[in-house]
Coordinates of C-alpha atoms in Angstrom, one line a residue:
M1 CA 139.1 37.0 26.7
Q2 CA 136.8 38.7 29.1
P3 CA 133.3 37.4 29.8
P4 CA 130.4 39.1 28.0
S5 CA 129.3 40.9 31.2
T6 CA 132.6 42.7 31.5
E7 CA 132.8 43.6 27.8
R8 CA 129.2 44.9 27.8
A9 CA 129.6 46.9 31.0
T10 CA 132.9 48.4 29.8
A11 CA 131.3 49.4 26.5
L12 CA 128.4 51.1 28.3
V13 CA 130.6 53.0 30.7
D14 CA 133.1 54.0 28.0
E15 CA 130.4 55.3 25.7
L16 CA 128.8 57.4 28.4
I17 CA 132.2 58.9 29.3
G18 CA 132.8 59.6 25.6
C19 CA 129.5 61.5 25.6
G20 CA 130.7 63.8 28.4
L21 CA 129.8 62.0 31.6
T22 CA 132.0 63.1 34.5
D23 CA 130.5 61.6 37.6
V24 CA 129.2 58.2 38.6
V25 CA 127.5 57.3 41.9
L26 CA 127.8 53.6 42.7
C27 CA 125.9 51.4 45.2
P28 CA 127.5 48.1 46.1
G29 CA 125.8 44.9 44.7
S30 CA 126.5 41.6 43.1
R31 CA 124.5 41.8 39.9
S32 CA 126.0 45.3 39.2
A33 CA 129.6 44.0 39.7
P34 CA 130.4 44.3 35.9
L35 CA 129.5 48.0 36.1
A36 CA 131.4 48.5 39.3
Y37 CA 134.6 47.1 37.8
A38 CA 134.1 49.2 34.6
V39 CA 133.6 52.4 36.5
L40 CA 136.5 51.7 38.9
A41 CA 138.8 51.1 35.9
A42 CA 137.6 54.4 34.4
E43 CA 138.3 56.3 37.6
R44 CA 141.8 54.8 37.9
A45 CA 142.5 56.0 34.3
G46 CA 141.4 59.5 35.3
R47 CA 138.4 59.5 33.1
V48 CA 135.6 59.9 35.6
R49 CA 134.9 60.7 39.3
L50 CA 133.5 57.8 41.3
H51 CA 131.3 58.3 44.4
V52 CA 130.4 55.2 46.4
R53 CA 127.3 55.2 48.6
V54 CA 125.6 52.3 50.5
D55 CA 122.0 53.7 50.5
E56 CA 120.4 53.8 47.0
R57 CA 117.9 56.6 47.9
S58 CA 120.7 58.8 49.1
A59 CA 122.8 57.8 46.0
G60 CA 120.1 58.9 43.6
F61 CA 119.8 62.3 45.2
L62 CA 123.6 62.7 45.3
A63 CA 123.6 62.2 41.5
L64 CA 120.8 64.7 41.2
G65 CA 122.8 67.2 43.2
L66 CA 125.9 66.7 41.1
A67 CA 123.9 67.5 37.9
K68 CA 121.5 70.2 39.2
V69 CA 123.9 73.2 38.9
S70 CA 126.5 71.7 36.5
R71 CA 123.8 70.6 34.0
V72 CA 126.0 67.7 33.1
P73 CA 124.3 64.3 33.6
A74 CA 125.5 62.2 36.5
A75 CA 124.9 58.4 36.5
V76 CA 123.8 56.3 39.4
V77 CA 124.4 52.5 39.3
T78 CA 122.5 50.0 41.4
T79 CA 122.1 46.2 41.5
S80 CA 118.8 44.6 40.8
G81 CA 115.5 44.4 42.7
T82 CA 114.5 46.9 45.4
A83 CA 117.8 48.7 44.9
V84 CA 116.4 50.2 41.7
A85 CA 113.0 51.1 43.3
N86 CA 114.9 53.2 45.9
L87 CA 115.9 55.6 43.1
H88 CA 112.2 56.5 42.3
P89 CA 112.0 59.6 44.5
A90 CA 115.2 61.1 42.9
V91 CA 114.0 60.1 39.4
L92 CA 110.7 61.9 40.1
E93 CA 112.4 65.0 41.3
A94 CA 114.7 65.0 38.3
H95 CA 111.7 64.6 36.0
H96 CA 109.7 67.5 37.4
A97 CA 112.7 69.8 37.9
G98 CA 114.4 69.1 34.6
V99 CA 117.7 67.7 36.0
P100 CA 119.8 65.5 33.7
L101 CA 120.2 62.1 35.3
I102 CA 121.1 58.6 34.0
V103 CA 120.0 55.5 35.9
L104 CA 122.1 52.3 35.2
S105 CA 120.3 49.4 36.7
A106 CA 121.8 46.0 36.6
D107 CA 119.4 43.2 36.1
R108 CA 119.1 39.4 36.1
P109 CA 118.9 37.9 32.6
R110 CA 115.6 38.5 30.9
A111 CA 114.7 34.8 30.9
L112 CA 114.4 34.9 34.7
R113 CA 111.6 37.5 34.8
W114 CA 108.2 36.1 36.0
T115 CA 109.9 32.9 37.3
G116 CA 110.2 33.8 41.0
A117 CA 114.0 34.0 40.7
N118 CA 115.7 35.7 43.7
Q119 CA 116.1 39.5 43.4
T120 CA 114.3 39.5 40.1
T121 CA 111.4 41.8 39.2
V122 CA 110.3 43.6 36.1
Q123 CA 112.6 46.7 36.1
P124 CA 111.8 48.2 32.7
G125 CA 108.8 50.5 33.3
M126 CA 109.6 50.9 37.0
F127 CA 109.8 54.7 36.6
A128 CA 106.6 54.8 34.4
G129 CA 106.3 58.2 32.6
A130 CA 109.0 59.9 34.6
V131 CA 112.0 59.2 32.3
R132 CA 112.9 60.8 29.0
L133 CA 114.1 57.5 27.6
E134 CA 114.1 53.9 28.8
C135 CA 116.2 51.1 27.2
D136 CA 116.1 47.4 28.2
L137 CA 119.4 46.2 26.8
D138 CA 119.6 43.0 24.7
D139 CA 121.3 40.2 26.7
A140 CA 121.2 37.5 24.0
A141 CA 124.5 35.7 23.6
A142 CA 124.9 37.2 20.1
A143 CA 124.0 40.7 21.2
D144 CA 126.2 43.3 19.4
L145 CA 128.2 45.7 21.7
G146 CA 127.2 48.4 19.2
G147 CA 123.7 48.2 20.5
W148 CA 124.9 48.8 24.1
R149 CA 127.0 51.7 23.0
A150 CA 124.1 53.2 21.0
A151 CA 121.8 52.9 24.0
A152 CA 124.4 54.9 26.1
R153 CA 124.5 57.7 23.5
D154 CA 120.7 57.8 23.3
A155 CA 120.4 58.0 27.1
Y156 CA 122.9 60.8 27.3
D157 CA 121.2 62.8 24.6
A158 CA 117.8 62.2 26.2
A159 CA 119.0 63.2 29.7
T160 CA 120.6 66.5 28.4
G161 CA 117.4 67.4 26.6
R162 CA 118.7 67.3 23.0
G163 CA 115.5 67.6 21.1
G164 CA 113.4 68.0 24.2
Y165 CA 113.7 68.9 27.9
P166 CA 116.4 67.6 30.3
G167 CA 115.6 64.9 32.8
P168 CA 116.2 61.3 33.8
A169 CA 117.0 58.4 31.4
H170 CA 117.0 54.7 32.4
I171 CA 119.3 52.0 31.0
N172 CA 118.4 48.5 32.3
A173 CA 121.4 46.2 31.8
P174 CA 120.8 42.4 32.2
F175 CA 124.0 40.5 33.1
A176 CA 124.5 36.8 33.1
E177 CA 127.2 35.1 35.1
P178 CA 130.2 35.3 35.4
L179 CA 129.9 38.8 36.7
V180 CA 133.6 39.5 37.4
P181 CA 136.4 40.0 35.0
E182 CA 139.1 37.4 34.3
L183 CA 142.1 38.0 36.5
T184 CA 144.6 36.9 33.9
A185 CA 143.3 39.1 31.0
D186 CA 143.5 42.8 30.4
P187 CA 140.2 44.6 30.5
P188 CA 138.9 45.8 27.1
A189 CA 140.3 49.2 26.2
A190 CA 138.4 52.0 24.6
D191 CA 139.7 55.1 22.8
L192 CA 136.9 57.6 22.8
S193 CA 137.3 61.4 22.8
P194 CA 134.7 63.1 25.1
R195 CA 132.1 65.2 23.3
G196 CA 131.9 67.5 26.4
P197 CA 128.9 68.6 28.3
A198 CA 125.7 69.1 26.4
P199 CA 124.9 72.7 25.3
S200 CA 122.1 74.4 27.2
P201 CA 118.7 73.8 25.6
V202 CA 117.9 77.5 26.2
G203 CA 118.2 79.5 23.0
E204 CA 117.8 83.1 22.1
A205 CA 115.9 84.8 19.3
P206 CA 117.0 88.4 18.5
G207 CA 114.4 90.8 19.8
G208 CA 111.9 88.2 20.9
P209 CA 108.2 88.3 20.3
D210 CA 106.0 91.2 21.4
L211 CA 103.5 89.7 23.8
G212 CA 101.3 92.8 23.7
L213 CA 101.3 93.1 27.5
P214 CA 99.3 95.9 29.0
E215 CA 100.9 98.4 31.4
R216 CA 99.2 96.8 34.4
T217 CA 101.1 93.5 34.2
V218 CA 102.8 91.7 37.0
V219 CA 105.5 89.1 36.2
V220 CA 105.9 86.1 38.5
V221 CA 109.2 84.2 38.2
G222 CA 109.1 80.7 39.7
D223 CA 111.5 77.8 39.7
L224 CA 113.6 77.4 36.5
P225 CA 116.0 74.6 35.6
E226 CA 119.0 76.6 34.6
P227 CA 120.6 78.8 37.4
G228 CA 120.9 81.9 35.2
Q229 CA 117.4 81.8 33.8
A230 CA 115.7 83.5 36.8
A231 CA 118.0 86.5 36.7
R232 CA 117.5 86.7 32.9
A233 CA 113.7 86.7 33.3
I234 CA 113.8 89.4 35.9
A235 CA 116.0 91.6 33.8
W236 CA 113.6 91.0 30.8
A237 CA 110.6 92.0 32.9
A238 CA 112.3 95.0 34.5
G239 CA 113.3 96.1 31.0
L240 CA 109.6 96.2 30.1
G241 CA 109.0 98.4 33.2
L242 CA 106.9 95.7 34.9
P243 CA 106.9 94.7 38.6
V244 CA 108.5 91.3 39.2
V245 CA 107.6 88.9 42.1
A246 CA 110.3 86.3 42.1
E247 CA 110.9 83.2 44.1
P248 CA 114.4 83.2 45.6
F249 CA 116.0 80.4 43.4
G250 CA 118.7 81.3 40.9
D251 CA 121.4 83.9 40.7
H252 CA 121.7 87.1 42.7
P253 CA 121.8 90.1 42.7
R254 CA 118.7 90.6 40.7
P255 CA 117.9 94.3 40.2
G256 CA 114.4 95.0 39.2
A257 CA 112.8 92.3 41.4
L258 CA 110.2 93.4 43.9
A259 CA 111.6 93.2 47.4
H260 CA 109.6 90.9 49.7
G261 CA 107.1 90.2 46.9
V262 CA 105.2 87.5 48.8
L263 CA 104.7 89.9 51.7
V264 CA 103.5 92.7 49.4
L265 CA 101.0 90.3 47.7
D266 CA 99.7 89.4 51.2
L267 CA 99.1 93.1 52.2
P268 CA 95.4 93.5 53.1
G269 CA 93.6 95.0 50.0
F270 CA 96.9 95.7 48.1
V271 CA 96.3 93.5 45.1
D272 CA 92.6 94.6 44.9
A273 CA 93.6 98.3 44.9
L274 CA 96.2 97.8 42.3
A275 CA 94.7 95.0 40.4
P276 CA 96.7 93.8 37.4
E277 CA 95.1 93.2 34.0
C278 CA 97.6 90.5 33.2
V279 CA 100.0 88.2 35.0
V280 CA 102.9 86.6 33.2
V281 CA 104.3 83.4 34.9
V282 CA 107.8 82.4 34.0
G283 CA 108.8 78.9 35.1
R284 CA 106.9 77.1 37.9
P285 CA 105.7 79.0 41.0
T286 CA 106.0 76.5 43.8
L287 CA 106.1 78.3 47.1
S288 CA 103.5 80.7 48.4
R289 CA 99.7 80.9 48.6
P290 CA 99.7 84.7 47.8
V291 CA 101.3 83.9 44.5
T292 CA 98.8 81.1 43.8
A293 CA 95.9 83.5 44.6
L294 CA 97.4 86.1 42.2
V295 CA 97.7 83.8 39.2
N296 CA 94.3 82.3 39.9
R297 CA 92.4 85.6 40.0
P298 CA 89.4 85.4 37.6
D299 CA 89.8 89.0 36.5
I300 CA 93.3 88.7 34.9
D301 CA 94.7 87.5 31.6
L302 CA 97.3 84.9 32.2
V303 CA 100.4 84.3 30.0
V304 CA 102.7 81.4 30.7
V305 CA 106.4 81.3 29.7
T306 CA 107.9 77.8 30.1
A307 CA 111.5 76.6 30.1
G308 CA 110.3 73.0 29.6
A309 CA 108.5 71.8 32.7
G310 CA 104.8 72.3 32.2
W311 CA 102.7 74.5 34.5
R312 CA 99.1 75.5 34.3
S313 CA 96.7 77.6 36.3
P314 CA 93.5 75.6 36.9
A315 CA 91.7 78.9 36.8
H316 CA 93.1 79.7 33.3
P317 CA 93.6 76.4 31.6
E318 CA 93.6 78.0 28.1
A319 CA 96.3 80.5 28.9
P320 CA 98.8 80.9 26.0
V321 CA 102.2 79.2 26.5
H322 CA 105.4 80.6 25.1
P323 CA 108.9 79.1 25.1
F324 CA 111.4 80.7 27.4
G325 CA 114.3 80.9 24.9
E326 CA 112.3 82.7 22.2
T327 CA 110.4 85.0 24.6
V328 CA 112.7 86.1 27.4
V329 CA 115.1 88.2 25.2
P330 CA 116.4 91.5 26.6
R331 CA 115.0 94.6 25.1
P332 CA 115.9 98.3 25.5
G333 CA 114.8 99.2 29.0
R334 CA 112.1 101.5 30.0
G335 CA 111.4 102.7 33.5
P336 CA 108.4 101.6 35.5
G337 CA 105.2 103.7 35.1
P338 CA 103.3 105.1 38.1
W339 CA 101.3 101.9 38.6
A340 CA 104.4 99.7 38.6
R341 CA 106.2 102.1 40.8
R342 CA 103.6 101.7 43.5
W343 CA 104.3 98.0 43.5
L344 CA 108.1 98.5 43.7
D345 CA 107.8 101.2 46.4
A346 CA 105.8 98.9 48.6
G347 CA 108.6 96.3 48.6
T348 CA 111.2 98.9 49.2
A349 CA 109.2 100.2 52.2
V350 CA 109.0 96.8 53.7
E351 CA 112.8 96.2 53.3
R352 CA 113.5 99.7 54.8
V353 CA 111.6 98.8 58.0
L354 CA 113.2 95.3 58.3
A355 CA 116.6 96.8 57.7
T356 CA 116.2 99.5 60.4
E357 CA 113.9 98.0 62.9
G358 CA 114.6 94.3 62.4
A359 CA 112.4 91.3 62.1
P360 CA 110.6 89.7 65.0
L361 CA 113.3 88.5 67.5
G362 CA 114.0 84.8 67.3
S363 CA 112.0 84.4 64.1
G364 CA 112.9 82.6 61.0
T365 CA 113.1 85.9 59.2
E366 CA 115.7 87.3 61.6
L367 CA 117.7 84.1 61.2
V368 CA 117.7 84.0 57.4
R369 CA 118.5 87.7 57.1
A370 CA 121.6 87.3 59.3
L371 CA 122.6 84.2 57.4
L372 CA 122.2 85.6 53.9
A373 CA 124.1 88.8 54.8
A374 CA 127.0 86.8 56.1
L375 CA 127.5 84.4 53.2
P376 CA 130.7 85.0 51.2
D377 CA 130.8 86.1 47.6
R378 CA 129.8 83.5 45.0
A379 CA 128.3 81.2 47.6
L380 CA 125.9 78.3 46.7
L381 CA 123.0 78.0 49.1
F382 CA 120.8 74.9 48.9
L383 CA 117.5 75.2 50.6
G384 CA 115.5 72.4 52.0
S385 CA 111.7 72.3 51.6
S386 CA 109.0 73.3 54.1
K387 CA 109.5 76.3 56.4
T388 CA 113.1 77.4 55.9
V389 CA 112.6 78.1 52.2
R390 CA 109.5 80.1 52.9
D391 CA 111.5 82.2 55.5
V392 CA 114.0 83.0 52.8
D393 CA 111.2 83.8 50.3
A394 CA 109.6 86.3 52.6
G395 CA 112.5 87.7 54.5
M396 CA 115.5 87.8 52.1
A397 CA 117.0 91.3 51.7
P398 CA 118.0 92.3 48.2
R399 CA 121.5 90.9 47.7
T400 CA 124.3 93.1 46.3
R401 CA 127.0 90.3 46.2
P402 CA 127.0 87.2 44.0
L403 CA 125.0 84.3 45.4
T404 CA 123.2 81.3 43.8
V405 CA 120.2 79.8 45.6
V406 CA 119.3 76.2 44.7
A407 CA 116.5 73.9 45.8
S408 CA 114.7 70.8 44.7
R409 CA 111.3 72.2 43.7
G410 CA 110.3 69.6 41.1
L411 CA 108.1 67.9 43.7
A412 CA 109.4 69.9 46.7
G413 CA 109.8 66.9 48.9
I414 CA 112.2 66.5 51.8
D415 CA 113.6 63.2 50.4
G416 CA 117.4 63.1 50.0
V417 CA 118.1 66.7 50.7
V418 CA 121.4 66.2 52.5
S419 CA 122.6 64.0 49.6
T420 CA 121.5 66.6 47.0
A421 CA 123.3 69.4 48.9
I422 CA 126.5 67.3 49.0
G423 CA 126.2 66.7 45.2
V424 CA 125.7 70.4 44.6
A425 CA 128.8 71.1 46.6
L426 CA 130.9 68.5 44.9
S427 CA 129.8 69.7 41.5
A428 CA 131.3 73.2 42.1
P429 CA 134.2 72.8 44.5
E430 CA 135.5 76.3 43.7
R431 CA 132.4 77.9 45.3
P432 CA 131.6 78.1 49.0
A433 CA 128.6 75.8 49.6
Y434 CA 125.9 75.9 52.3
A435 CA 122.6 74.2 53.0
L436 CA 119.8 75.5 55.1
L437 CA 117.4 72.7 56.4
G438 CA 114.9 72.0 59.1
D439 CA 115.5 69.3 61.6
L440 CA 113.0 66.8 60.1
T441 CA 114.4 67.3 56.6
F442 CA 117.9 66.7 57.9
V443 CA 117.0 63.6 59.9
H444 CA 115.0 62.2 57.0
D445 CA 118.2 61.9 54.9
A446 CA 120.7 61.3 57.7
N447 CA 122.1 58.5 55.5
G448 CA 123.5 61.3 53.3
L449 CA 126.2 61.7 56.0
L450 CA 127.4 58.2 55.2
V451 CA 130.5 59.1 53.2
G452 CA 133.2 56.4 53.1
P453 CA 136.9 57.1 53.9
D454 CA 137.9 56.7 50.2
E455 CA 135.2 59.0 48.8
A456 CA 135.4 62.7 47.9
R457 CA 134.1 64.8 50.9
P458 CA 132.5 68.1 50.2
D459 CA 133.4 71.5 51.6
L460 CA 129.8 72.1 52.9
T461 CA 128.3 73.7 55.9
V462 CA 124.8 72.5 56.7
I463 CA 122.7 74.8 58.9
V464 CA 120.0 72.9 60.7
V465 CA 117.2 75.0 62.2
N466 CA 116.1 72.6 65.0
D467 CA 112.6 73.3 66.3
D468 CA 112.1 69.6 67.0
G469 CA 109.4 68.8 64.6
G470 CA 107.3 69.9 61.7
G471 CA 107.5 73.7 62.0
I472 CA 105.8 74.3 58.7
F473 CA 102.5 72.9 60.1
T474 CA 102.3 75.5 62.9
I475 CA 101.8 78.2 60.3
L476 CA 99.3 76.3 58.2
E477 CA 95.7 75.4 59.0
P478 CA 96.5 72.5 61.3
G479 CA 98.5 74.9 63.5
D480 CA 95.4 77.0 64.3
P481 CA 95.2 77.1 68.1
A482 CA 91.6 76.0 67.8
R483 CA 92.9 72.7 66.3
S484 CA 95.5 72.0 69.0
D485 CA 94.0 68.7 70.0
G486 CA 96.1 66.0 68.5
F487 CA 98.4 68.5 66.7
E488 CA 101.6 67.4 68.3
R489 CA 101.0 63.7 67.7
V490 CA 100.2 63.9 63.9
F491 CA 101.7 67.2 62.8
G492 CA 104.3 68.4 65.3
T493 CA 106.0 65.0 65.2
S494 CA 108.7 65.8 67.7
T495 CA 111.5 63.3 67.4
G496 CA 113.9 64.5 70.2
T497 CA 116.8 63.5 67.9
D498 CA 120.3 64.4 69.3
I499 CA 121.7 66.0 66.2
G500 CA 125.1 66.3 67.7
A501 CA 125.2 62.5 68.5
L502 CA 124.1 61.8 65.0
C503 CA 126.9 63.9 63.5
R504 CA 129.5 62.3 65.8
A505 CA 128.4 58.8 64.7
H506 CA 129.3 59.8 61.1
G507 CA 132.5 61.7 62.0
V508 CA 131.0 65.1 61.0
R509 CA 131.8 68.2 62.9
H510 CA 128.8 69.7 64.8
D511 CA 128.4 73.1 66.4
V512 CA 125.5 74.7 68.2
V513 CA 125.0 78.4 67.8
A514 CA 122.7 80.5 70.0
G515 CA 121.2 82.8 67.4
P516 CA 121.5 85.0 64.3
E517 CA 124.7 86.7 65.4
E518 CA 126.6 83.5 66.2
L519 CA 125.2 81.9 63.0
A520 CA 126.6 84.8 61.0
S521 CA 130.0 84.4 62.6
A522 CA 129.9 80.7 61.9
V523 CA 129.3 81.0 58.2
T524 CA 131.5 84.0 57.3
A525 CA 134.5 81.9 56.4
P526 CA 134.2 79.6 53.4
P527 CA 133.5 76.0 54.4
S528 CA 136.3 73.5 54.9
G529 CA 135.2 69.9 55.1
M530 CA 131.7 68.8 56.1
R531 CA 130.1 70.7 59.1
V532 CA 126.7 70.9 60.7
V533 CA 125.7 74.1 62.5
E534 CA 122.6 73.6 64.6
V535 CA 120.4 76.6 65.5
R536 CA 117.7 75.8 68.0
A537 CA 114.3 77.4 67.6
D538 CA 111.0 77.6 69.5
R539 CA 108.3 76.0 67.3
S540 CA 105.6 77.4 69.5
R541 CA 106.4 80.9 68.3
H542 CA 106.3 80.4 64.5
R543 CA 102.6 81.4 64.0
A544 CA 102.9 84.5 66.1
D545 CA 106.1 85.5 64.4
Q546 CA 104.5 85.2 61.0
E547 CA 101.6 87.3 62.0
A548 CA 104.1 89.9 63.4
L549 CA 105.9 90.0 60.1
R550 CA 102.7 90.6 58.3
R551 CA 101.9 93.5 60.6
I552 CA 105.4 95.0 60.0
A553 CA 104.9 94.8 56.2
A554 CA 101.4 96.3 56.5
R555 CA 102.7 99.2 58.6
A556 CA 105.6 99.8 56.3
A557 CA 103.6 99.9 53.1
G558 CA 100.6 101.7 54.5

């Protein structure tokens, strides 16, 4: 006879696996021991993949990365107390980005709440409105195992978005001692057949509605939860003969998208000369100020197409909202008219100049163009937040070979980025995986490199653009030379971190490359094992390089 803690943890884990769960990220702890033993037994039976991490924040983002592209929920297990609170950043990102995630938090018995008991706080409600479902399990002596199993099914369904929008779910599991299984008894067995991964919540309606869009309509495609949705939205808009300004996330190639859309929008007088009557926003635009200025123009009609995560323009709060699956349905294509052709020609002209004359030497644009051209077919590229993702947005050449670009744009923070990239790589081991990060983003999640000797290690190459500090701020208002007083202390934030030493401490291969050509050579072969490739950059040049890029675009399109 096993103790109740073992039986309940086993029922919970078995039911989640039966629903389709394939990956569990586990952090060590005492109160979570029943769950640890249950997951370990499931792994040894070949029913689930177990990933052990010692840092809860990194563990949460690893689980998020495992689910982001696969769309199958991953579970993260913690002990009680502050361990649970460390998952909050990952839960928030999953909430805003629509990533299926299941939090399994072990807890002290309910009777210990509000008593000052060690490592006891009120864990239910810790994630406030950021979870699709929260369940505080019954720990009464007579509690039925069926209730624990039902909670597992409900959490899985909520996380996958059945009846709603994918995101995080939280199961809080109070366990009373004893917390370890009896050594002389066999653990409880379960015979459950997996239901398989949840179907995509995105549906199709034949033909789709006619939105009555005028000819002078621009479509903006932002971040979308499913990797294939961006390409689908671009194809839909191109079939309507409309110019498309698309953020780089999702699948490539994407014929029909305006090349260097953010640079075109930033051309002096361009949008005023070719002012649209209507702008359609598909997904959530998260990157550029020129796009924000476009969708907030007072002289446009705004239409929003959402795949679940809400987005509104403060300038057009009453804009109609349409569901993605019923709206973005391919129609017989028609070519762009003269007005749309002028938009497309401007992007083509910018790309022609960049392809023949090159970007400013040593700039982020030159670097990302070399990197993206060298990535192998079917590569996965995870982008960190801040400057590197904006370099890709502005400078990426239209891709002719398959590539999927992924990023955490729910809240667009730098939290847990290394761990998320590792999760993305582990979720698709058949695809070459890369990450492009700045140095502060990389150092912020250095604990993501903590992968124990018994854990699955990804085939992942992480490219770190090291400009020793907050490069993004040099191209924003604080980087104005007139505001140089105090800039380095509170915005530049140089750390002087020896990235090579950091990698060596974790047993991770580290290479330094001198520039775009050496970087291209370093990433041509598919990754084998974990590797960090460092490219050093001069932060003092960023602002001038951005201005030079704008001049190139203006000359090309003028």
